[in-house]
Short mmCIF file of C-alpha atoms in Angstrom, two decimals:
data_model
loop_
_atom_site.label_atom_id
_atom_site.label_comp_id
_atom_site.label_asym_id
_atom_site.label_seq_id
_atom_site.Cartn_x
_atom_site.Cartn_y
_atom_site.Cartn_z
CA UNK C 175 86.38 31.69 -37.29
CA UNK C 176 83.91 28.95 -35.98
CA UNK C 177 80.93 28.21 -37.93
CA UNK C 178 79.06 29.48 -34.12
CA UNK C 179 80.51 33.59 -35.37
CA UNK C 180 78.99 32.48 -39.36
CA UNK C 181 75.92 31.79 -38.51
CA UNK C 182 75.89 35.64 -36.34
CA UNK C 183 76.59 37.42 -39.33
CA UNK C 184 79.94 36.50 -41.29
CA UNK C 185 82.21 38.40 -42.50
CA UNK C 186 82.24 39.93 -46.51
CA UNK C 187 77.81 39.61 -46.29
CA UNK C 188 75.74 42.76 -46.84
CA UNK C 189 73.10 43.44 -44.43
CA UNK C 190 69.48 43.25 -45.83
CA UNK C 191 68.86 46.67 -45.06
CA UNK C 192 71.14 47.33 -48.33
CA UNK C 193 69.49 45.91 -50.83
CA UNK C 194 66.80 48.69 -49.42
CA UNK C 195 69.82 50.68 -50.05
CA UNK C 196 68.78 51.58 -46.44
CA UNK C 197 66.11 53.84 -47.23
CA UNK C 198 64.20 54.04 -44.43
CA UNK C 199 60.66 54.30 -45.60
CA UNK C 200 61.56 50.60 -46.98
CA UNK C 201 63.00 49.09 -43.82
CA UNK C 202 60.21 51.03 -41.60
CA UNK C 203 56.66 48.94 -44.34
CA UNK C 204 59.24 45.72 -44.14
CA UNK C 205 59.62 45.96 -40.19
CA UNK C 206 55.96 46.78 -39.50
CA UNK C 207 55.17 43.73 -42.08
CA UNK C 208 57.01 41.67 -41.00
CA UNK C 209 56.43 42.82 -37.20
CA UNK C 210 52.60 42.11 -37.35
CA UNK C 211 53.41 38.86 -39.05
CA UNK C 212 55.15 37.57 -36.41
CA UNK C 213 53.43 38.89 -33.61
CA UNK C 214 49.86 37.36 -35.40
CA UNK C 215 52.00 34.20 -35.61
CA UNK C 216 52.99 34.50 -31.98
CA UNK C 217 49.46 34.90 -30.82
CA UNK C 218 48.18 32.03 -32.42
CA UNK C 219 49.87 29.46 -30.62
CA UNK C 220 49.35 30.81 -27.44
CA UNK C 221 45.48 31.39 -28.54
CA UNK C 222 45.68 27.34 -29.77
CA UNK C 223 47.62 26.81 -26.14
CA UNK C 224 44.06 28.06 -24.03
CA UNK C 225 42.12 26.32 -26.32
CA UNK C 226 43.61 23.05 -25.17
CA UNK C 227 43.41 23.99 -21.62
CA UNK C 228 40.63 24.48 -21.51
CA UNK C 229 38.71 22.02 -23.91
CA UNK C 230 40.10 19.11 -22.39
CA UNK C 231 38.15 16.25 -24.50
CA UNK C 232 39.74 18.19 -28.05
CA UNK C 233 40.83 15.09 -30.35
CA UNK C 234 44.00 15.38 -32.19
CA UNK C 235 46.13 17.04 -29.26
CA UNK C 236 49.62 16.38 -30.72
CA UNK C 237 48.71 18.14 -34.31
CA UNK C 238 47.28 21.04 -32.40
CA UNK C 239 50.63 20.83 -30.76
CA UNK C 240 52.59 20.52 -34.24
CA UNK C 241 50.81 22.57 -35.75
CA UNK C 242 51.08 25.77 -32.86
CA UNK C 243 55.45 24.70 -33.25
CA UNK C 244 54.94 25.24 -37.20
CA UNK C 245 53.40 28.70 -36.48
CA UNK C 246 55.64 29.97 -34.29
CA UNK C 247 58.92 28.81 -36.46
CA UNK C 248 57.10 30.51 -39.52
CA UNK C 249 56.74 33.85 -37.03
CA UNK C 250 60.13 33.44 -36.52
CA UNK C 251 61.05 33.35 -39.49
CA UNK C 252 59.63 36.68 -40.09
CA UNK C 253 61.80 37.83 -37.48
CA UNK C 254 64.69 37.31 -39.00
CA UNK C 255 63.28 38.79 -42.16
CA UNK C 256 63.34 41.62 -39.57
CA UNK C 257 67.35 41.09 -37.89
CA UNK C 258 69.14 40.69 -41.50
CA UNK C 259 67.57 44.72 -42.78
CA UNK C 260 70.61 45.38 -40.05
CA UNK C 261 72.98 42.37 -39.87
CA UNK C 262 73.89 39.55 -42.19
CA UNK C 263 72.40 36.82 -39.61
CA UNK C 264 71.74 34.63 -43.05
CA UNK C 265 72.87 31.09 -41.85
CA UNK C 266 71.39 31.65 -38.56
CA UNK C 267 67.64 32.16 -40.54
CA UNK C 268 68.44 29.43 -42.76
CA UNK C 269 68.65 27.15 -40.04
CA UNK C 270 65.22 28.76 -38.79
CA UNK C 271 63.61 28.60 -41.68
CA UNK C 272 65.28 24.37 -42.44
CA UNK C 273 63.34 23.84 -39.07
CA UNK C 274 60.03 25.10 -39.88
CA UNK C 275 59.99 23.27 -43.65
CA UNK C 276 60.90 20.06 -41.11
CA UNK C 277 58.05 20.92 -38.97
CA UNK C 278 56.11 22.51 -42.19
CA UNK C 279 56.33 18.86 -43.93
CA UNK C 280 55.40 16.68 -40.23
CA UNK C 281 52.44 18.63 -39.78
CA UNK C 282 51.35 18.15 -43.32
CA UNK C 283 52.21 14.43 -43.64
CA UNK C 284 50.80 13.90 -40.34
CA UNK C 285 47.39 15.43 -41.40
CA UNK C 286 46.71 13.64 -43.94
CA UNK C 287 45.68 10.19 -42.08
CA UNK C 288 43.50 12.11 -39.61
CA UNK C 289 41.45 13.67 -42.30
CA UNK C 290 39.05 10.38 -42.87
CA UNK C 291 39.35 10.04 -38.54
CA UNK C 292 38.28 13.72 -38.50
CA UNK C 293 35.35 13.16 -41.80
CA UNK C 294 34.49 10.03 -38.98
CA UNK C 295 34.02 12.79 -36.23
CA UNK C 296 29.76 14.11 -36.04
CA UNK C 297 29.78 17.16 -37.44
CA UNK C 298 28.08 20.14 -35.54
CA UNK C 299 24.17 19.53 -37.19
CA UNK C 300 25.06 15.51 -37.13
CA UNK C 301 25.18 15.46 -33.64
CA UNK C 302 22.06 18.37 -33.17
CA UNK C 303 20.25 16.23 -34.84
CA UNK C 304 21.24 13.08 -32.73
CA UNK C 305 20.39 15.73 -29.66
CA UNK C 306 16.94 16.00 -30.81
CA UNK C 307 16.37 12.10 -31.67
CA UNK C 308 17.36 11.70 -28.31
CA UNK C 309 15.35 14.61 -26.35
CA UNK C 310 12.61 13.44 -28.06
CA UNK C 311 13.11 9.77 -26.84
CA UNK C 312 13.58 11.24 -23.53
CA UNK C 313 10.22 12.87 -23.56
CA UNK C 314 8.62 10.07 -25.17
CA UNK C 315 10.04 7.95 -21.60
CA UNK C 316 8.14 10.53 -19.97
CA UNK C 317 4.94 10.26 -21.98
CA UNK C 318 4.87 6.33 -21.68
CA UNK C 319 5.80 6.24 -17.40
CA UNK C 320 3.77 9.11 -16.95
CA UNK C 321 0.63 6.93 -18.71
CA UNK C 322 2.11 3.64 -16.58
CA UNK C 323 1.77 6.16 -13.12
CA UNK C 324 -1.98 7.04 -14.65
CA UNK C 325 -2.67 3.90 -14.80
CA UNK C 326 -1.46 2.49 -11.86
CA UNK C 327 -3.75 5.04 -10.17
CA UNK C 328 -6.88 4.01 -12.02
CA UNK C 329 -5.86 0.63 -11.00
CA UNK C 330 -5.47 1.46 -7.21
CA UNK C 331 -8.76 3.88 -7.13
CA UNK C 332 -10.47 1.70 -8.84
CA UNK C 333 -9.05 -1.17 -6.54
CA UNK C 334 -10.00 0.75 -3.79
CA UNK C 335 -13.39 1.64 -4.55
CA UNK C 336 -13.87 -2.69 -5.80
CA UNK C 337 -12.99 -3.23 -2.10
CA UNK C 338 -14.75 -0.13 -0.49
CA UNK C 339 -17.97 -2.19 -2.65
CA UNK C 340 -16.84 -5.40 -1.72
CA UNK C 341 -16.62 -3.80 2.33
CA UNK C 342 -19.79 -2.07 2.25
CA UNK C 343 -22.42 -4.47 0.24
CA UNK C 344 -21.34 -7.64 2.21
CA UNK C 345 -21.71 -5.06 5.75
CA UNK C 346 -25.63 -3.70 4.37
CA UNK C 347 -26.24 -7.63 3.44
CA UNK C 348 -25.73 -8.57 7.08
CA UNK C 349 -29.16 -6.51 8.16
CA UNK C 350 -31.76 -7.98 5.72
CA UNK C 351 -29.57 -11.41 6.59
CA UNK C 352 -30.19 -10.77 9.61
CA UNK C 353 -34.16 -9.93 9.46
CA UNK C 354 -34.54 -12.90 7.67
CA UNK C 355 -32.84 -15.57 9.66
CA UNK C 356 -34.56 -13.83 13.06
CA UNK C 357 -38.10 -14.29 12.36
CA UNK C 358 -37.33 -17.70 10.26
CA UNK C 359 -35.88 -18.75 13.86
CA UNK C 360 -38.83 -17.08 15.20
CA UNK C 361 -41.27 -19.11 13.07
CA UNK C 362 -39.58 -22.11 13.60
CA UNK C 363 -39.28 -21.72 17.53
CA UNK C 364 -43.54 -20.34 17.65
CA UNK C 365 -44.74 -21.69 15.08
CA UNK C 366 -43.27 -24.96 14.43
CA UNK C 367 -46.30 -27.70 15.82
CA UNK C 368 -48.77 -25.57 13.42
CA UNK C 369 -46.96 -26.78 10.10
CA UNK C 370 -46.10 -29.67 8.73
CA UNK C 371 -43.44 -32.22 7.93
CA UNK C 372 -43.07 -30.25 4.53
CA UNK C 373 -43.52 -27.05 6.29
CA UNK C 374 -40.88 -27.41 8.71
CA UNK C 375 -38.40 -28.76 5.82
CA UNK C 376 -39.34 -25.24 4.49
CA UNK C 377 -38.31 -23.78 7.10
CA UNK C 378 -34.79 -26.08 8.14
CA UNK C 379 -33.19 -24.94 3.95
CA UNK C 380 -33.91 -21.64 4.21
CA UNK C 381 -32.69 -21.43 7.92
CA UNK C 382 -29.09 -23.69 6.64
CA UNK C 383 -28.99 -20.99 3.24
CA UNK C 384 -28.94 -17.80 6.41
CA UNK C 385 -26.36 -19.72 7.61
CA UNK C 386 -24.03 -19.99 4.56
CA UNK C 387 -24.61 -16.65 3.20
CA UNK C 388 -23.24 -15.24 6.34
CA UNK C 389 -20.49 -17.37 6.40
CA UNK C 390 -19.50 -16.23 2.98
CA UNK C 391 -20.69 -12.67 4.10
CA UNK C 392 -18.52 -12.86 6.56
CA UNK C 393 -15.50 -14.31 4.66
CA UNK C 394 -15.81 -11.29 2.14
CA UNK C 395 -15.67 -8.91 4.91
CA UNK C 396 -12.26 -10.82 5.34
CA UNK C 397 -10.83 -10.83 1.86
CA UNK C 398 -11.84 -6.98 1.45
CA UNK C 399 -9.94 -5.96 4.71
CA UNK C 400 -6.66 -7.80 3.75
CA UNK C 401 -5.75 -4.90 1.95
CA UNK C 402 -7.89 -2.24 3.35
CA UNK C 403 -7.01 -3.10 7.17
CA UNK C 404 -3.96 -1.26 8.38
CA UNK C 405 -2.05 -4.36 10.03
CA UNK C 406 -0.77 -4.02 13.63
CA UNK C 407 2.88 -5.42 14.28
CA UNK C 408 4.01 -6.50 17.53
CA UNK C 409 5.43 -9.30 18.67
CA UNK C 410 3.12 -12.10 18.76
CA UNK C 411 2.60 -15.70 20.80
CA UNK C 412 2.18 -17.83 17.55
CA UNK C 413 1.76 -20.91 20.64
CA UNK C 414 -1.47 -18.39 22.17
CA UNK C 415 -3.01 -17.67 19.03
CA UNK C 416 -2.68 -21.30 18.25
CA UNK C 417 -4.17 -22.63 21.24
CA UNK C 418 -6.26 -19.69 21.41
CA UNK C 419 -7.58 -21.64 17.26
CA UNK C 420 -7.84 -23.99 19.35
CA UNK C 421 -9.82 -23.48 21.74
CA UNK C 422 -12.13 -21.27 19.29
CA UNK C 423 -12.35 -24.51 16.54
CA UNK C 424 -13.52 -26.65 20.09
CA UNK C 425 -17.05 -27.33 19.31
CA UNK C 426 -15.75 -29.10 15.86
CA UNK C 427 -12.91 -30.98 17.87
CA UNK C 428 -15.49 -32.56 20.50
CA UNK C 429 -17.78 -33.46 17.87
CA UNK C 430 -14.90 -35.22 15.51
CA UNK C 431 -12.32 -36.42 17.82
CA UNK C 432 -9.96 -33.89 16.55
CA UNK C 433 -6.41 -33.95 18.13
CA UNK C 434 -4.34 -30.40 17.27
CA UNK C 435 -1.07 -31.05 18.59
CA UNK C 436 1.92 -28.58 18.56
CA UNK C 437 4.53 -28.03 20.93
CA UNK C 438 7.09 -24.62 21.01
CA UNK C 439 6.01 -22.24 19.11
CA UNK C 440 8.15 -19.05 18.49
CA UNK C 441 7.29 -15.69 19.16
CA UNK C 442 7.25 -13.26 15.56
CA UNK C 443 6.33 -9.98 14.62
CA UNK C 444 3.33 -9.46 12.67
CA UNK C 445 -0.20 -8.54 12.92
CA UNK C 446 -1.92 -10.92 15.59
CA UNK C 447 -5.51 -10.74 14.16
CA UNK C 448 -4.69 -12.15 10.65
CA UNK C 449 -2.22 -14.96 12.37
CA UNK C 450 -5.10 -16.46 14.17
CA UNK C 451 -6.92 -16.02 10.85
CA UNK C 452 -4.57 -17.75 9.21
CA UNK C 453 -4.08 -20.40 11.49
CA UNK C 454 -7.86 -21.04 12.15
CA UNK C 455 -8.54 -21.52 8.20
CA UNK C 456 -5.27 -24.27 8.48
CA UNK C 457 -6.05 -25.83 10.51
CA UNK C 458 -9.89 -25.70 10.20
CA UNK C 459 -9.03 -27.39 6.54
CA UNK C 460 -7.18 -29.76 8.14
CA UNK C 461 -9.57 -30.79 10.85
CA UNK C 462 -12.65 -31.01 7.67
CA UNK C 463 -10.93 -32.68 4.47
CA UNK C 464 -11.00 -35.63 6.12
CA UNK C 465 -12.47 -39.39 4.99
CA UNK C 466 -15.64 -39.86 6.33
CA UNK C 467 -15.34 -41.52 10.13
CA UNK C 468 -11.53 -40.70 10.79
CA UNK C 469 -10.17 -38.99 13.83
CA UNK C 470 -8.47 -35.37 12.44
CA UNK C 471 -4.74 -34.78 13.40
CA UNK C 472 -3.89 -31.73 13.06
CA UNK C 473 0.76 -31.20 13.50
CA UNK C 474 1.31 -27.18 13.96
CA UNK C 475 5.50 -26.91 14.46
CA UNK C 476 7.64 -24.16 13.34
CA UNK C 477 11.83 -24.41 12.78
CA UNK C 478 14.35 -21.38 11.59
CA UNK C 479 15.05 -20.29 7.79
CA UNK C 480 16.88 -18.59 6.66
CA UNK C 481 16.39 -15.15 8.22
CA UNK C 482 12.58 -16.06 9.47
CA UNK C 483 10.57 -18.84 11.22
CA UNK C 484 9.00 -21.42 8.25
CA UNK C 485 5.47 -22.96 10.14
CA UNK C 486 3.76 -26.38 8.74
CA UNK C 487 0.21 -27.41 9.97
CA UNK C 488 -0.24 -31.25 8.90
CA UNK C 489 -3.35 -33.64 8.88
CA UNK C 490 -3.86 -37.04 8.51
CA UNK C 491 -6.68 -35.65 5.80
CA UNK C 492 -8.04 -36.50 2.14
CA UNK C 493 -4.66 -34.48 0.91
CA UNK C 494 -4.88 -33.98 -3.37
CA UNK C 495 -4.20 -34.31 -6.56
CA UNK C 496 -0.71 -32.29 -7.98
CA UNK C 497 -2.40 -30.68 -10.36
CA UNK C 498 -4.59 -28.69 -7.50
CA UNK C 499 -1.98 -27.44 -5.20
CA UNK C 500 -2.06 -24.17 -6.69
CA UNK C 501 -5.68 -24.27 -7.50
CA UNK C 502 -6.47 -24.11 -3.92
CA UNK C 503 -5.45 -20.67 -3.40
CA UNK C 504 -7.47 -19.63 -5.94
CA UNK C 505 -10.46 -17.07 -4.22
CA UNK C 506 -14.23 -19.21 -4.89
CA UNK C 507 -11.80 -21.94 -5.97
CA UNK C 508 -13.27 -25.38 -4.38
CA UNK C 509 -12.12 -28.82 -5.10
CA UNK C 510 -15.42 -30.45 -3.12
CA UNK C 511 -19.48 -30.09 -3.70
CA UNK C 512 -21.11 -28.36 -0.81
CA UNK C 513 -22.94 -31.86 0.66
CA UNK C 514 -19.19 -33.29 0.92
CA UNK C 515 -17.21 -29.92 2.52
CA UNK C 516 -18.91 -27.22 2.85
CA UNK C 517 -16.81 -23.72 2.36
CA UNK C 518 -17.36 -20.64 0.61
CA UNK C 519 -13.95 -21.35 -1.63
CA UNK C 520 -12.71 -17.88 0.30
CA UNK C 521 -10.26 -19.43 3.34
CA UNK C 522 -7.09 -20.50 1.51
CA UNK C 523 -7.09 -17.67 -1.09
CA UNK C 524 -6.90 -15.18 2.40
CA UNK C 525 -4.71 -17.50 4.08
CA UNK C 526 -1.95 -17.31 1.11
CA UNK C 527 -3.35 -12.91 1.03
CA UNK C 528 -2.60 -12.75 4.81
CA UNK C 529 0.54 -14.43 4.24
CA UNK C 530 1.94 -12.43 1.59
CA UNK C 531 1.42 -9.65 2.74
CA UNK C 532 3.42 -10.21 5.82
CA UNK C 533 6.41 -10.97 3.28
CA UNK C 534 5.62 -14.29 3.73
CA UNK C 535 4.90 -17.34 1.27
CA UNK C 536 2.92 -20.57 1.70
CA UNK C 537 2.66 -23.80 -0.15
CA UNK C 538 1.45 -27.63 0.16
CA UNK C 539 2.71 -30.74 0.07
CA UNK C 540 0.24 -33.28 -0.57
CA UNK C 541 -1.22 -36.23 -2.33
CA UNK C 542 -4.51 -38.22 -2.95
CA UNK C 543 -4.45 -39.99 0.92
CA UNK C 544 -1.76 -38.59 2.34
CA UNK C 545 -2.29 -35.66 3.78
CA UNK C 546 -1.38 -32.10 2.98
CA UNK C 547 1.05 -30.23 4.69
CA UNK C 548 0.50 -26.16 4.14
CA UNK C 549 4.10 -24.04 4.58
CA UNK C 550 4.07 -20.91 4.79
CA UNK C 551 6.60 -18.40 6.14
CA UNK C 552 7.72 -14.86 8.03
CA UNK C 553 10.28 -13.32 7.70
CA UNK C 554 12.28 -11.66 10.56
CA UNK C 555 12.42 -8.53 8.60
CA UNK C 556 8.88 -6.08 7.97
CA UNK C 557 7.85 -6.24 4.11
CA UNK C 558 8.30 -2.61 2.10
CA UNK C 559 5.72 -0.20 2.56
CA UNK C 560 4.50 -0.53 -0.50
CA UNK C 561 2.84 -3.81 0.23
CA UNK C 562 0.98 -3.06 3.15
CA UNK C 563 -1.73 -1.06 2.98
CA UNK C 564 -2.11 2.37 0.98
CA UNK C 565 -1.56 5.14 3.23
CA UNK C 566 -3.55 8.07 2.72
CA UNK C 567 -6.67 5.55 1.78
CA UNK C 568 -9.78 5.62 4.89
CA UNK C 569 -10.44 2.55 5.78
CA UNK C 570 -13.88 0.89 4.75
CA UNK C 571 -14.85 1.01 7.76
CA UNK C 572 -14.26 4.73 7.95
CA UNK C 573 -15.70 4.81 5.72
CA UNK C 574 -19.20 3.13 7.36
CA UNK C 575 -20.31 5.25 9.98
CA UNK I 81 -39.89 -3.84 41.18
CA UNK I 82 -42.38 -1.86 39.15
CA UNK I 83 -42.68 -1.81 35.87
CA UNK I 84 -39.51 -1.17 33.58
CA UNK I 85 -39.95 1.73 31.36
CA UNK I 86 -37.44 0.94 28.11
CA UNK I 87 -37.27 3.17 25.44
CA UNK I 88 -36.24 1.86 21.80
CA UNK I 89 -34.75 4.09 18.84
CA UNK I 90 -35.12 2.09 16.21
CA UNK I 91 -35.93 2.11 12.79
CA UNK I 92 -36.58 -1.42 11.10
CA UNK I 93 -39.63 -2.28 12.13
CA UNK I 94 -38.26 -5.54 11.89
CA UNK I 95 -35.72 -5.03 14.29
CA UNK I 96 -38.72 -3.57 16.73
CA UNK I 97 -40.44 -6.60 16.57
CA UNK I 98 -38.02 -8.81 17.27
CA UNK I 99 -36.14 -6.74 20.22
CA UNK I 100 -40.43 -6.88 21.52
CA UNK I 101 -40.59 -10.12 20.80
CA UNK I 102 -37.64 -11.55 22.30
CA UNK I 103 -38.03 -8.80 25.36
CA UNK I 104 -41.29 -10.89 25.87
CA UNK I 105 -39.64 -14.13 26.66
CA UNK I 106 -37.65 -12.98 29.31
CA UNK I 107 -39.48 -12.49 33.40
CA UNK I 108 -38.83 -8.18 32.95
CA UNK I 109 -41.74 -6.99 33.49
CA UNK I 110 -41.97 -4.04 31.04
CA UNK I 111 -43.34 -1.21 28.83
CA UNK I 112 -41.23 -0.47 25.47
CA UNK I 113 -42.05 2.18 24.39
CA UNK I 114 -40.40 2.99 20.54
CA UNK I 115 -39.15 5.88 19.01
CA UNK I 116 -38.65 5.60 15.00
CA UNK I 117 -36.05 8.39 14.83
CA UNK I 118 -33.47 10.54 16.75
CA UNK I 119 -35.89 14.01 16.57
CA UNK I 120 -38.73 11.42 18.05
CA UNK I 121 -36.74 10.39 20.82
CA UNK I 122 -35.73 13.95 21.69
CA UNK I 123 -39.46 14.48 21.62
CA UNK I 124 -40.29 11.84 24.49
CA UNK I 125 -37.32 11.81 26.56
CA UNK I 126 -37.82 15.72 26.68
CA UNK I 127 -42.07 15.53 26.64
CA UNK I 128 -42.45 17.76 23.67
CA UNK I 129 -45.71 18.84 21.66
CA UNK I 130 -47.26 14.91 21.24
CA UNK I 131 -44.80 13.35 23.69
CA UNK I 132 -46.28 15.18 26.86
CA UNK I 133 -47.48 12.24 28.25
CA UNK I 134 -44.40 10.24 27.40
CA UNK I 135 -42.52 7.98 30.43
CA UNK I 136 -39.18 9.26 31.42
CA UNK I 137 -37.21 5.72 30.22
CA UNK I 138 -35.17 3.61 32.72
CA UNK I 139 -33.72 2.87 29.63
CA UNK I 140 -33.17 3.65 26.81
CA UNK I 141 -31.67 1.06 24.00
CA UNK I 142 -30.24 3.07 21.06
CA UNK I 143 -29.52 2.56 18.06
CA UNK I 144 -26.87 4.28 15.77
CA UNK I 145 -27.87 4.79 12.42
CA UNK I 146 -30.93 6.60 12.05
CA UNK I 147 -33.36 8.97 10.25
CA UNK I 148 -33.22 12.77 10.43
CA UNK I 149 -32.01 13.04 13.82
CA UNK I 150 -28.95 10.14 13.73
CA UNK I 151 -28.32 7.99 17.79
CA UNK I 152 -24.22 9.85 18.02
CA UNK I 153 -26.20 13.61 18.17
CA UNK I 154 -29.24 11.34 20.10
CA UNK I 155 -26.60 10.50 22.59
CA UNK I 156 -24.92 13.78 22.82
CA UNK I 157 -28.11 15.73 23.72
CA UNK I 158 -28.88 13.82 26.53
CA UNK I 159 -25.56 13.54 27.96
CA UNK I 160 -25.33 17.19 28.04
CA UNK I 161 -29.09 17.42 29.56
CA UNK I 162 -28.39 17.38 32.80
CA UNK I 163 -32.01 16.44 33.22
CA UNK I 164 -31.34 13.71 31.22
CA UNK I 165 -27.76 12.59 31.34
CA UNK I 166 -28.24 10.01 34.24
CA UNK I 167 -30.78 7.46 32.42
CA UNK I 168 -29.02 4.70 31.05
CA UNK I 169 -27.96 4.68 27.22
CA UNK I 170 -27.23 1.05 25.70
CA UNK I 171 -26.24 1.15 21.88
CA UNK I 172 -27.11 -1.07 19.76
CA UNK I 173 -25.51 -1.38 16.61
CA UNK I 174 -24.12 -3.32 13.80
CA UNK I 175 -21.43 -1.63 13.36
CA UNK I 176 -18.49 -3.17 14.78
CA UNK I 177 -15.96 0.36 14.53
CA UNK I 178 -13.80 1.27 16.38
CA UNK I 179 -14.04 4.45 15.65
CA UNK I 180 -18.15 4.10 16.63
CA UNK I 181 -17.21 2.46 19.86
CA UNK I 182 -15.23 4.95 20.48
CA UNK I 183 -17.39 7.87 19.74
CA UNK I 184 -20.12 6.06 21.53
CA UNK I 185 -17.62 6.66 24.76
CA UNK I 186 -16.74 9.48 24.26
CA UNK I 187 -19.94 10.77 24.06
CA UNK I 188 -20.95 9.24 27.53
CA UNK I 189 -23.01 5.67 26.74
CA UNK I 190 -23.28 3.73 29.09
CA UNK I 191 -22.38 0.50 26.98
CA UNK I 192 -21.92 -0.20 23.82
CA UNK I 193 -23.15 -3.59 21.84
CA UNK I 194 -23.37 -4.75 18.61
CA UNK I 195 -26.42 -6.74 17.49
CA UNK I 196 -26.02 -10.62 17.91
CA UNK I 197 -26.54 -11.42 13.70
CA UNK I 198 -28.37 -14.64 15.63
CA UNK I 199 -31.65 -15.86 16.87
CA UNK I 200 -30.07 -17.03 19.51
CA UNK I 201 -27.25 -14.92 20.09
CA UNK I 202 -29.71 -12.16 20.07
CA UNK I 203 -32.07 -13.59 22.59
CA UNK I 204 -29.31 -14.12 24.94
CA UNK I 205 -28.28 -10.14 24.78
CA UNK I 206 -31.58 -9.63 25.34
CA UNK I 207 -31.50 -11.66 28.93
CA UNK I 208 -28.58 -10.11 29.79
CA UNK I 209 -29.36 -6.38 29.13
CA UNK I 210 -32.73 -7.63 31.22
CA UNK I 211 -30.87 -9.26 34.14
CA UNK I 212 -27.72 -6.63 34.60
CA UNK I 213 -29.49 -3.45 34.10
CA UNK I 214 -33.25 -4.58 35.53
CA UNK I 215 -32.19 -7.33 38.27
CA UNK I 216 -28.17 -7.02 39.12
CA UNK I 217 -27.66 -2.81 38.59
CA UNK I 218 -29.27 -0.10 40.89
CA UNK I 219 -31.53 2.46 38.07
CA UNK I 220 -31.50 6.03 39.39
CA UNK I 221 -33.86 6.91 41.47
CA UNK I 222 -36.67 9.35 39.51
CA UNK I 223 -37.48 12.52 40.29
CA UNK I 224 -41.04 13.43 42.39
CA UNK I 225 -41.96 15.34 38.80
CA UNK I 226 -40.99 12.32 36.46
CA UNK I 227 -43.60 9.71 38.92
CA UNK I 228 -46.00 12.00 38.81
CA UNK I 229 -45.98 12.34 35.15
CA UNK I 230 -46.42 8.52 35.02
#
């Protein structure tokens, strides 16, 4: 007899039912019990398999597989419990038991080193606590962001108000100043004869004061306009702009014997009025800050750098110390007294704002007695919308009806 | 030419006086009537109430910011009135705002000027007004009733 025959009920062995004396109630009891256990054992791996397929992220999948096999095999041993009632397949049953034993021992061994790993895993309550902490952190950041946005809004608003105030104040200052200037002028024209030298000198002081204040107001108006007025970007021939500025400075050029030199200048996308202001201030400064008796020479050039144009306005003037180079762009910052060189200290600050608004930068190369070269750039691309005038805000001009 | 009748609508006494003084320096034979606000200006133009003897002006110099009825309203009313709309109105304002300029021309202002800050420029402007409107331009002839009223 082959060993296979001995697996399926070797001769001489009694089926297990004999022990039960083939009593039907006893057999039924065992069959039902073993059947239910087997059914439950078979269903557990199916459930586990289903769970593992749905939750792809579960850890220790190989242990889960071992465990499933172990339970499946346990189920099998109960099937054999039923089978052996009628057939004495004790060898086969023994083999299944051995396999079950091996699988259970392996599972038991594999399980041991997993304990510390499983312990180090976050428990559900721990995860909840972390989650709560994260939520609190998210809330805290949202609050901070809201606060920041509120502050920015407040600042933007107060900035706009300040600009409007500056504009209205300077605009309204002009009316009384016009009256003072006009009547001082009339007084000088009509009654100058009846005044003595002292009186005429006083009148002159008043008129100088009026002129200075008018310049200051105009400069302030320009400065407040930089942020509020919407730039009108168009193709502007910088050659035309410089030519126009030279015409504007005609009187000063004549009186000082200045030369303003410029060759081919490019056409760029910019706000013509702003560009005009930039060149007017830079060329005007180049002519103004000169040593006594020297004929000013101002040279305007342009060249390509990267993706934009770079312009330079170079003069043969008095120049400045290296430590003053950044200072000069501060509003109201002046390096000289009004007697030496008149001015409001607004010009270069205005120029810098205008250049930056167009997305460029300005710097100066200078040394005392060596003249100054102002270099600024105009990139081909326009700056982001945010650096332009804030939309939805009325320009001061619109407010002043 | 006959005496020029100018109506100046202006609430600032200094500006009134200044305009008067500068006009006096020109060769123009003029009579300057002054309205200190928009309502008075309309009453004078329509010869109503205390202004029944007012002369219909050849030219109106109109400030924009006036008490009670402002310059834009005066402009709108005059230009909608068939008996008044032929009178040239020169808007004389401190405002350089595009919106103001556009509004005034929309309301059929004949000319928009900004008040120069400098006295000499102001004088030049008045001289130009005189030369253009009273020497070069032909003004609408006055109707019989207007002449009778003078």
